[in-house]
Each structure stands twice: as structure tokens, then as C-alpha cells.
XYZ file of C-alpha atoms in Angstrom:
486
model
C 48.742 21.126 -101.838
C 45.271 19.372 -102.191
C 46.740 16.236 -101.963
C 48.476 17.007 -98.585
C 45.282 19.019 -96.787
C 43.472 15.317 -98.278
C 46.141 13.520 -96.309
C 45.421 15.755 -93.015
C 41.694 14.823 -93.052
C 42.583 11.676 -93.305
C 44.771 11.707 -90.298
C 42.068 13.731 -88.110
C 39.406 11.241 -89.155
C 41.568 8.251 -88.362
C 42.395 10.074 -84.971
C 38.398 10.388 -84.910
C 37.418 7.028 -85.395
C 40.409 5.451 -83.037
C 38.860 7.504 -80.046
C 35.201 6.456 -81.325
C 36.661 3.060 -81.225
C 38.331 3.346 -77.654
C 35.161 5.058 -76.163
C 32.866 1.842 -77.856
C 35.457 -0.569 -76.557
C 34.881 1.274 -72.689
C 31.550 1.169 -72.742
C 31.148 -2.333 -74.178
C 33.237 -3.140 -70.840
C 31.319 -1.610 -68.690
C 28.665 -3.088 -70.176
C 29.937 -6.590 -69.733
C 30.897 -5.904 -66.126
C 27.219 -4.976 -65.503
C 25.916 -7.857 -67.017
C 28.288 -9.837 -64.498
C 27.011 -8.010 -61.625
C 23.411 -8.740 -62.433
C 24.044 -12.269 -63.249
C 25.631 -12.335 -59.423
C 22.925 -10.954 -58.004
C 20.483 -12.793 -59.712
C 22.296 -15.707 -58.128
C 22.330 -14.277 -54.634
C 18.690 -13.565 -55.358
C 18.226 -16.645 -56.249
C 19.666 -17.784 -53.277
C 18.001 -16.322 -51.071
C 15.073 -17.363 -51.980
C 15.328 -20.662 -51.901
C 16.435 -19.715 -48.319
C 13.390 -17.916 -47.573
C 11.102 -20.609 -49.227
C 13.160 -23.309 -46.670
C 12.434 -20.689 -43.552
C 8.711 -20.370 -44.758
C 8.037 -24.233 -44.827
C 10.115 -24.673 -41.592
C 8.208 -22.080 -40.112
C 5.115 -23.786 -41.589
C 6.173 -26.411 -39.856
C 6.320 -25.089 -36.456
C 3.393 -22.995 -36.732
C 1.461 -26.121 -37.675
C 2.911 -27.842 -34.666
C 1.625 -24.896 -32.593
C -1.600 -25.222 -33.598
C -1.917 -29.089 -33.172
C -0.628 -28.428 -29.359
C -3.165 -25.310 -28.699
C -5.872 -27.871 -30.135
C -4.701 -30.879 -27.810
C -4.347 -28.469 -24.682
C -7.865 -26.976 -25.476
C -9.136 -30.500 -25.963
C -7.648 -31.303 -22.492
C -9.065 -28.295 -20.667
C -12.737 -28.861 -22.007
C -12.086 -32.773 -20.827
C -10.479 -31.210 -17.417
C -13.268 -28.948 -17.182
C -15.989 -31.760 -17.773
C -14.456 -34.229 -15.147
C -14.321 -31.403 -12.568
C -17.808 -30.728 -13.375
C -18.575 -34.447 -12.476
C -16.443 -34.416 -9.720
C -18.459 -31.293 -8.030
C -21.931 -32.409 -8.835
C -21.360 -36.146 -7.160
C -19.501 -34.327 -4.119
C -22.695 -32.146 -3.071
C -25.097 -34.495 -3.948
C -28.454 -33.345 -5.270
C -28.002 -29.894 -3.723
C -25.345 -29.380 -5.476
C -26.412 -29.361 -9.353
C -25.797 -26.272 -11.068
C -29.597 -26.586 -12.492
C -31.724 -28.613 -11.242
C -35.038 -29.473 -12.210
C -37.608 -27.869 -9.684
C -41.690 -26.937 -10.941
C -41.345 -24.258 -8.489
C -38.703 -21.972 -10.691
C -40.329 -22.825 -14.122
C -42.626 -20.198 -16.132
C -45.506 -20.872 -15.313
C -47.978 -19.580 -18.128
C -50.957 -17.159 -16.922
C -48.855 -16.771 -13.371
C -47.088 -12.732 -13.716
C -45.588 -13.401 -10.393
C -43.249 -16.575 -11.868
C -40.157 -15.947 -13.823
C -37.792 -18.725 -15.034
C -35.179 -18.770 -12.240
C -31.691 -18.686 -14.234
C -29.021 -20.480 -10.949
C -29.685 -23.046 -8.684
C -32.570 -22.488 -6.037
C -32.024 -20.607 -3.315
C -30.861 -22.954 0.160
C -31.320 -22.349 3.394
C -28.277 -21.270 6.360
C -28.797 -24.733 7.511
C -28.699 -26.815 4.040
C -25.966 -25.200 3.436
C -23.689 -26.179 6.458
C -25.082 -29.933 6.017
C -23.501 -29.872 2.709
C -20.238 -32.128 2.561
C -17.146 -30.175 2.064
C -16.043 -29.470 -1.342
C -12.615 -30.573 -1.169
C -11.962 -34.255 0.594
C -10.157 -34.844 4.072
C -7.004 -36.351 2.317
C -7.191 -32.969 0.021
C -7.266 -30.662 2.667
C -4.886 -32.365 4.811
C -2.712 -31.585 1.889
C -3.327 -28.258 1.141
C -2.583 -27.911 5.000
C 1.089 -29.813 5.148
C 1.808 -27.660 1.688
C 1.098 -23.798 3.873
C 2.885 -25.715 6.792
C 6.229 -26.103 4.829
C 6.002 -22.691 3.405
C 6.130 -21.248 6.798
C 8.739 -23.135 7.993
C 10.579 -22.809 4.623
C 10.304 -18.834 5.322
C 11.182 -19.623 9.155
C 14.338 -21.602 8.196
C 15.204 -18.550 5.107
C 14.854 -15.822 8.897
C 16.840 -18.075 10.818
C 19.928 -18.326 8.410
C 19.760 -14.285 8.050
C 22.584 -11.965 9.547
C 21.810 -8.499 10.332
C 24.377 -6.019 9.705
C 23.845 -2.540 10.736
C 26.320 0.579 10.066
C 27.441 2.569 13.124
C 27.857 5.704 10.923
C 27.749 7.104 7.392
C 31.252 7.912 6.622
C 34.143 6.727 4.700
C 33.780 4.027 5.631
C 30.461 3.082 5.825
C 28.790 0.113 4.337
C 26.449 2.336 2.368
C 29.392 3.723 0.099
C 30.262 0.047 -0.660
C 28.592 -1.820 -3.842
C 26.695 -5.098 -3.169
C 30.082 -6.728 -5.589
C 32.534 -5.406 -2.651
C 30.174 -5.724 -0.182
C 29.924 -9.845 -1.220
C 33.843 -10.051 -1.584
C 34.419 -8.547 1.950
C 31.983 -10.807 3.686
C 33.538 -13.606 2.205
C 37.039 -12.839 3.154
C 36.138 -12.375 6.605
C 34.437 -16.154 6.992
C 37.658 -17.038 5.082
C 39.675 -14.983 8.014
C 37.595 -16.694 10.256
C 37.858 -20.188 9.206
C 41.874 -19.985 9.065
C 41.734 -19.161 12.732
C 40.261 -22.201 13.880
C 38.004 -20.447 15.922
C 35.425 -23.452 16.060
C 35.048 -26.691 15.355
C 34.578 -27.111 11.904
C 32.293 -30.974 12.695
C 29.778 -29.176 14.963
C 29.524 -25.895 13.042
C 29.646 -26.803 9.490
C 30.894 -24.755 6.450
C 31.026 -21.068 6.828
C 29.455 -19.714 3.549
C 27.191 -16.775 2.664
C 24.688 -17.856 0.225
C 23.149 -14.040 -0.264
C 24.181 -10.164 0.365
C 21.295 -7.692 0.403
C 22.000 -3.946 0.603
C 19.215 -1.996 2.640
C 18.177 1.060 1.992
C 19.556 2.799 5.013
C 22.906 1.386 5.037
C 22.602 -2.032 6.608
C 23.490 -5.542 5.158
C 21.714 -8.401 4.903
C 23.484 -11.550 5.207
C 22.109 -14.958 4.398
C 24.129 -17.898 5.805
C 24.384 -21.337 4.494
C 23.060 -23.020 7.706
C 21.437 -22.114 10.661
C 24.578 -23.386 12.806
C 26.680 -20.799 10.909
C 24.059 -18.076 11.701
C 23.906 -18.669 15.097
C 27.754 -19.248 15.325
C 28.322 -15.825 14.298
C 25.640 -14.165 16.700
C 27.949 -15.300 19.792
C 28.977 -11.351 21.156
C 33.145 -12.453 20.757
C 32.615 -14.089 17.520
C 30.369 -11.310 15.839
C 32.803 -8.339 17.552
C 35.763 -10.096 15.524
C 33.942 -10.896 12.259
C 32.768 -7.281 12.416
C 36.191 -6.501 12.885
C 37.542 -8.614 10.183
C 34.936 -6.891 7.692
C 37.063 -3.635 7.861
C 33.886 -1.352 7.978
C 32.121 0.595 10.762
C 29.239 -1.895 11.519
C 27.712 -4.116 13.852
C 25.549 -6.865 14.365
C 22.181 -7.026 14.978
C 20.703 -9.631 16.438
C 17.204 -10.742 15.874
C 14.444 -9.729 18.666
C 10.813 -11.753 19.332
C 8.603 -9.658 21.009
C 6.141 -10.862 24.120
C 3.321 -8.835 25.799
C 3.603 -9.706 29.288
C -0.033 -8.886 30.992
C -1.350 -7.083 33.612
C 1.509 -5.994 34.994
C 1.562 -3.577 38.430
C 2.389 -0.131 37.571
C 4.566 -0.061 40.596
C 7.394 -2.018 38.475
C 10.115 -0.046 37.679
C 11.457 -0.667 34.658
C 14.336 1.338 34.623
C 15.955 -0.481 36.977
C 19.375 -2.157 36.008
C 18.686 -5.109 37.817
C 15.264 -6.120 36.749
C 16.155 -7.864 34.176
C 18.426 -9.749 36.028
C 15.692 -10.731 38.345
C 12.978 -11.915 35.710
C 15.981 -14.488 34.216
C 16.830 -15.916 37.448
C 13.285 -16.305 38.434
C 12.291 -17.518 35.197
C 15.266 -19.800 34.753
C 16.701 -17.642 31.828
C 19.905 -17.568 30.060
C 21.978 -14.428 30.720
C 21.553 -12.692 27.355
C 18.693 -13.713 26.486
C 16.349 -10.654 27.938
C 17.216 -8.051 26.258
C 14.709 -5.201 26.507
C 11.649 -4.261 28.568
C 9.445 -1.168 27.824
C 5.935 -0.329 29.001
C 3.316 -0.938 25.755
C 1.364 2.105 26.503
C 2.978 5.701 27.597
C 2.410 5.974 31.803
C 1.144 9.961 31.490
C -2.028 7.867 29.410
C -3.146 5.758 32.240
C -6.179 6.364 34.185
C -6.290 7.625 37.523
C -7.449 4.455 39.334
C -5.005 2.250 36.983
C -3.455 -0.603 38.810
C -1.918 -2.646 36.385
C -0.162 -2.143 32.487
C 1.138 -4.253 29.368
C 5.322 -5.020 28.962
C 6.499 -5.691 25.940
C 9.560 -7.692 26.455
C 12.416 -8.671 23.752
C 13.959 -11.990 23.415
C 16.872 -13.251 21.906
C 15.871 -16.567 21.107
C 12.414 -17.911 19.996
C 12.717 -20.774 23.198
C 12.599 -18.232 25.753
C 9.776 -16.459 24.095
C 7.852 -19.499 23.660
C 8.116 -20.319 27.010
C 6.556 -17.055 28.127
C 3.937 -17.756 25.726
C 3.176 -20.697 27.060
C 2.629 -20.482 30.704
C 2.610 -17.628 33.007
C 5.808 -16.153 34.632
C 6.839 -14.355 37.784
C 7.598 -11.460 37.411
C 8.114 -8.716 40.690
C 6.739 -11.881 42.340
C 3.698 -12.001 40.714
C 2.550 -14.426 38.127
C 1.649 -13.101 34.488
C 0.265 -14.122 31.383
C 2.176 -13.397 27.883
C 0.840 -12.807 24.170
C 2.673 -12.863 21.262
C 3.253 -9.284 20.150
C 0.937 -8.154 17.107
C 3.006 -6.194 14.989
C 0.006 -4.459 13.172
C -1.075 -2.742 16.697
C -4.312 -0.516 16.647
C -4.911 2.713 16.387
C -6.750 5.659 17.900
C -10.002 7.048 15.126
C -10.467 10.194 16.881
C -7.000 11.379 16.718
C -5.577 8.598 14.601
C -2.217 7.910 16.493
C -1.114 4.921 18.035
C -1.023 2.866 21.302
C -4.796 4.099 22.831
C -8.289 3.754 21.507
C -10.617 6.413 20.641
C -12.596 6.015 24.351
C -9.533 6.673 25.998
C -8.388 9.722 23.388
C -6.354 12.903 25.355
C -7.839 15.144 22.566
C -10.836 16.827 23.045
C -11.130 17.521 18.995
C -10.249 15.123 15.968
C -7.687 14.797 13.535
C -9.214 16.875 11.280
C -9.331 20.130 14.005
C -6.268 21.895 13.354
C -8.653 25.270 13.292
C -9.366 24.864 16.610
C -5.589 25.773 17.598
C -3.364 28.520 18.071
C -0.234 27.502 16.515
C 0.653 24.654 14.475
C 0.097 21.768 16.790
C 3.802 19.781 17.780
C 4.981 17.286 20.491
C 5.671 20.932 22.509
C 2.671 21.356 25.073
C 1.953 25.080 24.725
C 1.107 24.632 20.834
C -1.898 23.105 22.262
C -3.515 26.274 23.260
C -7.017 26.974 21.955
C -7.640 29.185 19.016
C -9.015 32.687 21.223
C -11.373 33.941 18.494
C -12.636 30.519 18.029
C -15.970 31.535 19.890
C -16.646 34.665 17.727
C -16.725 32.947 14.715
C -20.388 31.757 13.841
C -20.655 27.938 12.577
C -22.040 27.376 9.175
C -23.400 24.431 7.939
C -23.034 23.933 3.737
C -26.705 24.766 2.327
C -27.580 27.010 5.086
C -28.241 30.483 5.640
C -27.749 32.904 8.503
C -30.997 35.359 9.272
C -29.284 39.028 9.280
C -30.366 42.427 8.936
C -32.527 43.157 6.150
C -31.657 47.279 6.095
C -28.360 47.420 7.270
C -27.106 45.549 3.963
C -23.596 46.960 2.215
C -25.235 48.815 -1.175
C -28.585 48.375 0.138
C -30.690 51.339 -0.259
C -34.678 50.743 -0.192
C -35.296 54.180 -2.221
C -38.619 54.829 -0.390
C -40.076 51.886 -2.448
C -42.777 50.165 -0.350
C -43.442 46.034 -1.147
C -46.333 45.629 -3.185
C -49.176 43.669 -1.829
C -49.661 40.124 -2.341
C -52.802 38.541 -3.526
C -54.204 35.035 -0.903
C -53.350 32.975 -3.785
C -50.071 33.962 -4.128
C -49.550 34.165 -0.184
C -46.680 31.156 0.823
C -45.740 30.673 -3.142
C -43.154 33.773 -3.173
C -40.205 34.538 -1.344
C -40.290 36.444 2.060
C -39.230 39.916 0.804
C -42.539 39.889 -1.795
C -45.275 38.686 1.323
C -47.884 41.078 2.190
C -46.773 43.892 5.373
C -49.341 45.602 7.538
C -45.884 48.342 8.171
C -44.047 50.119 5.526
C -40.759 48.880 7.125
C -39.002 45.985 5.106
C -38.929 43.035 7.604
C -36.087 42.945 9.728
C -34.433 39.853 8.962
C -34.061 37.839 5.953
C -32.765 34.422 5.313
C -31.366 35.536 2.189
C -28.176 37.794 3.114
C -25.142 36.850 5.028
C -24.585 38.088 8.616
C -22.632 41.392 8.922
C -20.202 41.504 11.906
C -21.042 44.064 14.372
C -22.964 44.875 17.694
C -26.475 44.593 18.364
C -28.658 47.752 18.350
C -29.561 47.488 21.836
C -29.442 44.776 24.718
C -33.380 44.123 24.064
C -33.386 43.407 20.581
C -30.144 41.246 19.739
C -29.159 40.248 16.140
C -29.685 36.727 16.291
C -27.048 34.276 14.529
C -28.662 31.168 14.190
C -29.202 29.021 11.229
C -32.011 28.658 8.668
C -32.039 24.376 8.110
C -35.511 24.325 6.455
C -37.723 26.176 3.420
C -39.804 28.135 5.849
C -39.764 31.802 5.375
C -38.352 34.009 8.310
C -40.931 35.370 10.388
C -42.393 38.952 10.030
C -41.290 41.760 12.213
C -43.212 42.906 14.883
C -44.762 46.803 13.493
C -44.285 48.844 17.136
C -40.999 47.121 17.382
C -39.860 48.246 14.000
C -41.335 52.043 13.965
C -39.614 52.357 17.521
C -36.523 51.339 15.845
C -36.500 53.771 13.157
């Protein structure tokens, strides 16, 4: 029996130490596979830092190179600076030193009245237009050709542009389109177009849109390759089919130059249909190229004895506005001067509206009057009437005071109390309710209290409404006036 319970612990402690064994043997794995892991990342650590090192001495480098090029450019700037210095002080001459030497400006010692002057010395109106000009004939002439080709450059960029306006806001409207379709139909239309054969490809050119710009309120903007195509596709049949060939509900606009034709008689009647057709064949005009006429200034705002009035008139084409420009034109057979139409106009300052000045204003009050009217003031004529209670209402300037009734004041109750007397030396140092009275009656008015609306007491002795401007006290009542009047 002992021998075979000795045999059983020796089983269980075999059993014992095979599973210590096993669990030793895991963890000496995991153990190794650690070590592996760290020995990897101490590689890729490794690694990396050589390949940060390399990106820090690259960027060393660089920043080193950046440095040397911010030290040359400064270098150059101070140099620049320098020459242009030179350059300035040997084009004005002796007038033109920045600070000159003159016993005049210097501190003189003992003298209060001299101070060390810290600019140049001050130059007469005369020295100073006798000084040469600071930049040289061949500079300016320059500077001059350079704003020359920037206008024409903008010019040429208005000339080449289409204007595409929608007829309505629908469906099919070019405001529901993107700019992407907008571009892809415009081009498939000058593709339309040019498989037609509708012009001669030699004199026209290409037919290509460079640009498509949305506007806001639904129009397109269209910016041909050439002016020839531009002005290929204002001709009416030619822009009715490309509109056409768009597929949307537009049209096209063309561009207008506006002239203000002078001094004009007021007996022209501008809504006649064929005016216009007499001011082209007097004037040697293309048909088509007049294509609007309109008085500048409204006719119900002329002056009775007003013989004559400004046009504005629209052209088609910059020629036939030039030549308006340029020398004067019959019109109703009567020669006329034209202007080129200022687009910034002026302004009225009374009632701050266009197309009159204030000397010739319709309004008898400013901007700023809306109290002096009824209703709310619109185009309508009868809004215009006058406020009725506009005279009862007293005008107030800020930091004044109306003179009222002393007594008659809401919560005002005098309790029988007289004012005490004032002593001389006190007499203009206190305010007008504390002066001295020969009558027990408080005075009558005071400068102190608001006016209360209301009738006078009698026709003889009126509440007067009229403003207090200065420091001066209100005068005292009269005593037989006031004891009547109690």
C-alpha cells in the first residue's frame, strides 16, 4: 500500500513538473519573440534616424541657401536703394538734397527762436515748378506707351465680348444651366455654324470661344477668339440663328456707345418713328447703326423759358459715335455739338436723386424731411401732401429751452411759500427762480420747464413759444400784470 500511494506522488509530481516545464518552455518563447520584435524595431528606429539625420542636413542645406539669397537680395536692395538715391539727388540739382547744408536751419546757441530744422528747407511755389522733372522724357514716354496698351488691351478684351441676355426665367433659361453646359452648348452652336458654311472661313477666321461668364441675372458672357468672329456673330440673321442653334430662350445684345448731343430744341419730337431715319440720312449713317434716342433730363423739369435740351443718343458702332464726337451734326436741321456720355452723371445734394442739380431741385425740403409729409413719400403725386399739424408743432433746437408757465406746471404746487430774498452779492450768481421779487407771485415764465400745450389765458397776454439760445435769465414779470391775473 505505501509503496503504491509513493508511486501516485510520483506520478502527480511528474504531471507537475511536465506542465511547469511546458509553461517555462511558453514563456521562454514569448520571450524570444519579444526580443525579435525589439531587435526589429530597434532597426526601424535605427532607420529612421539616419533618415531624419539625412532630412535635417538636407534641410540644413536649403535653409542655409535661403539665408545666403535673403543676404544677396538685401545686399542688392541697400545697393538699389543707394544708386536711386544718387540718381534723385543729381536729377534736382542742389534743390534737391535731402539735407542740405544751410546756417539758416542750424541751432544757433543763445537764439530761443532757432531750432535745428530736421527736412530739407522749405521752397518756394515757383522753385518748385523750375525744378526738372523727376522722371526723364524717354521714362515718361514709357510709362505713357505702357497705360496706352493697357487700354487698348482692355478695348480689344470689350470688342471680342458677346452679350447674351435671357428672354425669360424658365425651363429653359440660361440661368438653370451650369457655366460646364453653358461652355459645351456655345461651342456646339459655332460648330453648327461652321458646318453650314455660312461665311467665308479666309475673311472671318476661326470661330472659337475663348471664355463663358455666367451673370448674375441670367445673362452670358461670351468672349470670342477675334474681333472678326465677334462682329460676325452681331449681324441680326447670323445672331437670330446662333441664338437659335443654342437651344435656350436668349438673345443677343449688342453693345451701345452713348453720345450727348447738345443744345437741342425742345420742339424735337423724339417719339417719332421716323426721326431716326432722318438723323442717318442726314448724317450719312448706316441703317442700324442709331439705335436709341432719349431726352437726358425729364421734360416736366425744364424751366419755363427753356428753349433747348441734351439727347443722349446710342450707337452701334464706336465709328459713328466718334464721328458725332468729332464735329457737329444736323440734326432737325440744325447743327449740334456731341460729348461723350459720362457714365458717373451728377447728382442733386438737396434731394440727392439724379439728372438735376440742387439750384434747379422740385423739392422744397431735403432728403432728410420725410416729417414734413403726410404719407410715406412715392413716385404717386398725392403722397406729397404736407404734414397738416406740421405748424403746431414748436421747433426745438438740441441745448435749448422753451420759456413756459411757471404756475401752471403738472405736480407743481407753490404751498404758499414765498422766494426768499437775495442779498446784491448774490444778485446774477443764482438761478432765476431764487432772484429777489418786489410781488409775492412766482415769475411767470421760466426757462427751466418745458412748454405745456394749451391756449393762452387771454388774447393780451399770449404764452410765448420762443427759444432760450443764451445763459441770460428770463425776465421778471410785470407785478399789476401778475396780481390782475390771479
Amino acid at each position: 500500500m505505501e509503496t503504491e500511494e509513493v508511486r501516485q506522488s510520483l506520478d502527480k509530481a511528474k504531471i507537475a513538473l511536465a506542465e511547469e516545464i511546458s509553461r517555462v518552455i511558453e514563456a521562454k518563447n514569448i520571450w524570444l519573440k519579444a526580443t525579435e520584435d525589439l531587435t526589429s524595431l530597434k532597426e526601424t528606429v535605427s532607420k529612421l534616424q539616419l533618415a531624419v539625420e539625412d532630412k535635417n542636413e538636407e534641410t540644413k542645406g536649403k535653409m542655409g541657401q535661403l539665408k545666403d539669397a535673403i543676404e544677396r537680395a538685401a545686399d542688392e536692395m541697400i545697393m538699389d536703394r543707394q544708386l536711386a538715391r544718387e540718381d534723385i539727388a543729381n536729377s534736382l540739382g542742389p534743390m534737391g538734397n535731402p539735407y542740405p547744408f544751410n546756417p539758416l536751419y542750424t541751432n544757433t546757441a543763445g537764439d530761443p527762436n532757432h531750432y535745428p530744422y530736421p527736412g530739407p528747407p522749405p521752397r518756394s511755389y515757383a522753385d518748385a515748378a523750375a525744378l526738372p522733372p523727376s522722371v526723364s522724357q524717354p521714362e515718361r514716354d514709357i510709362q505713357q506707351q505702357q497705360a496706352l496698351d493697357r487700354l487698348r488691351g482692355s478695348e480689344e478684351k470689350r470688342d471680342r465680348q458677346l452679350m447674351l441676355d435671357a428672354d425669360d426665367v424658365g425651363a429653359n433659361g440660361n440661368t438653370d444651366l451650369t457655366k460646364k453646359k453653358l461652355t459645351e452648348k456655345v461651342d456646339k452652336a459655332l460648330q453648327d455654324l461652321t458646318a453650314e458654311s455660312l461665311y467665308n472661313i479666309e475673311e472671318v477666321g476661326v470661330l472659337r470661344c475663348d471664355k463663358v461668364t455666367k451673370l448674375p441675372r441670367g445673362g452670358v458672357l461670351i468672349l470670342m477668339n477675334s474681333i472678326k468672329s465677334k462682329k460676325f456673330l452681331d449681324q441680326p440673321d447670323i445672331a437670330e440663328w446662333f441664338a437659335e442653334a443654342l437651344g435656350i430662350t436668349t438673345k443677343i445684345i449688342p453693345r451701345k456707345y452713348k453720345v450727348v448731343i447738345e443744345k437741342v430744341s425742345i420742339n424735337t419730337n423724339l417719339g417719332d418713328p421716323k426721326l431716326p431715319r432722318r438723323i442717318k440720312k442726314d448724317n450719312g449713317l448706316v441703317e442700324g447703326e442709331l439705335v436709341g434716342l432719349k431726352w437726358i433730363k425729364n421734360s416736366a423739369q425744364r424751366s419755363p423759358d427753356q428753349q433747348h435740351a441734351h439727347i443722349v443718343a446710342e450707337f452701334c458702332t464706336k465709328s459713328s459715335a466718334n464721328a458725332f464726337i468729332k464735329e457737329p451734326r444736323l440734326i432737325e436741321h440744325e447743327f449740334v455739338h456731341s460729348s461723350k456720355y459720362n457714365t458717373n452723371g451728377f447728382r442733386c445734394f438737396k434731394c440727392q436723386r439724379p439728372g438735376h442739380k440742387s439750384a434747379e431741385c422740385p423739392q422744397h425740403h431735403k432728403t432728410c424731411a420725410d416729417q414734413h409729409y403726410k404719407y410715406y413719400v412715392t413716385d404717386e403725386q398725392w403722397t406729397w401732401a404736407p404734414a397738416s399739424n406740421l405748424s403746431k408743432q414748436p421747433t426745438q433746437t438740441r441745448r435749448s429751452a422753451p420759456i413756459t408757465n411757471f404756475i401752471q406746471q403738472n405736480g407743481r404746487n407753490n404751498g404758499g411759500r414765498q422766494p426768499g430774498a437775495a442779498t446784491a452779492s448774490s444778485t446774477g450768481t443764482r438761478s432765476p427762480t431764487t432772484l429777489p421779487f418786489t410781488s409775492p407771485i412766482p415769475p411767470r415764465y421760466s426757462p427751466c420747464r418745458p412748454i405745456i400745450p394749451g391756449p393762452p389765458t387771454n388774447e393780451t397776454d399770449p404764452i410765448p413759444t420762443v427759444l432760450i439760445t443764451d445763459v441770460a435769465p428770463a425776465p421778471l414779470a410785470d407785478p399789476a400784470v401778475e396780481s390782475a391775473n390771479v
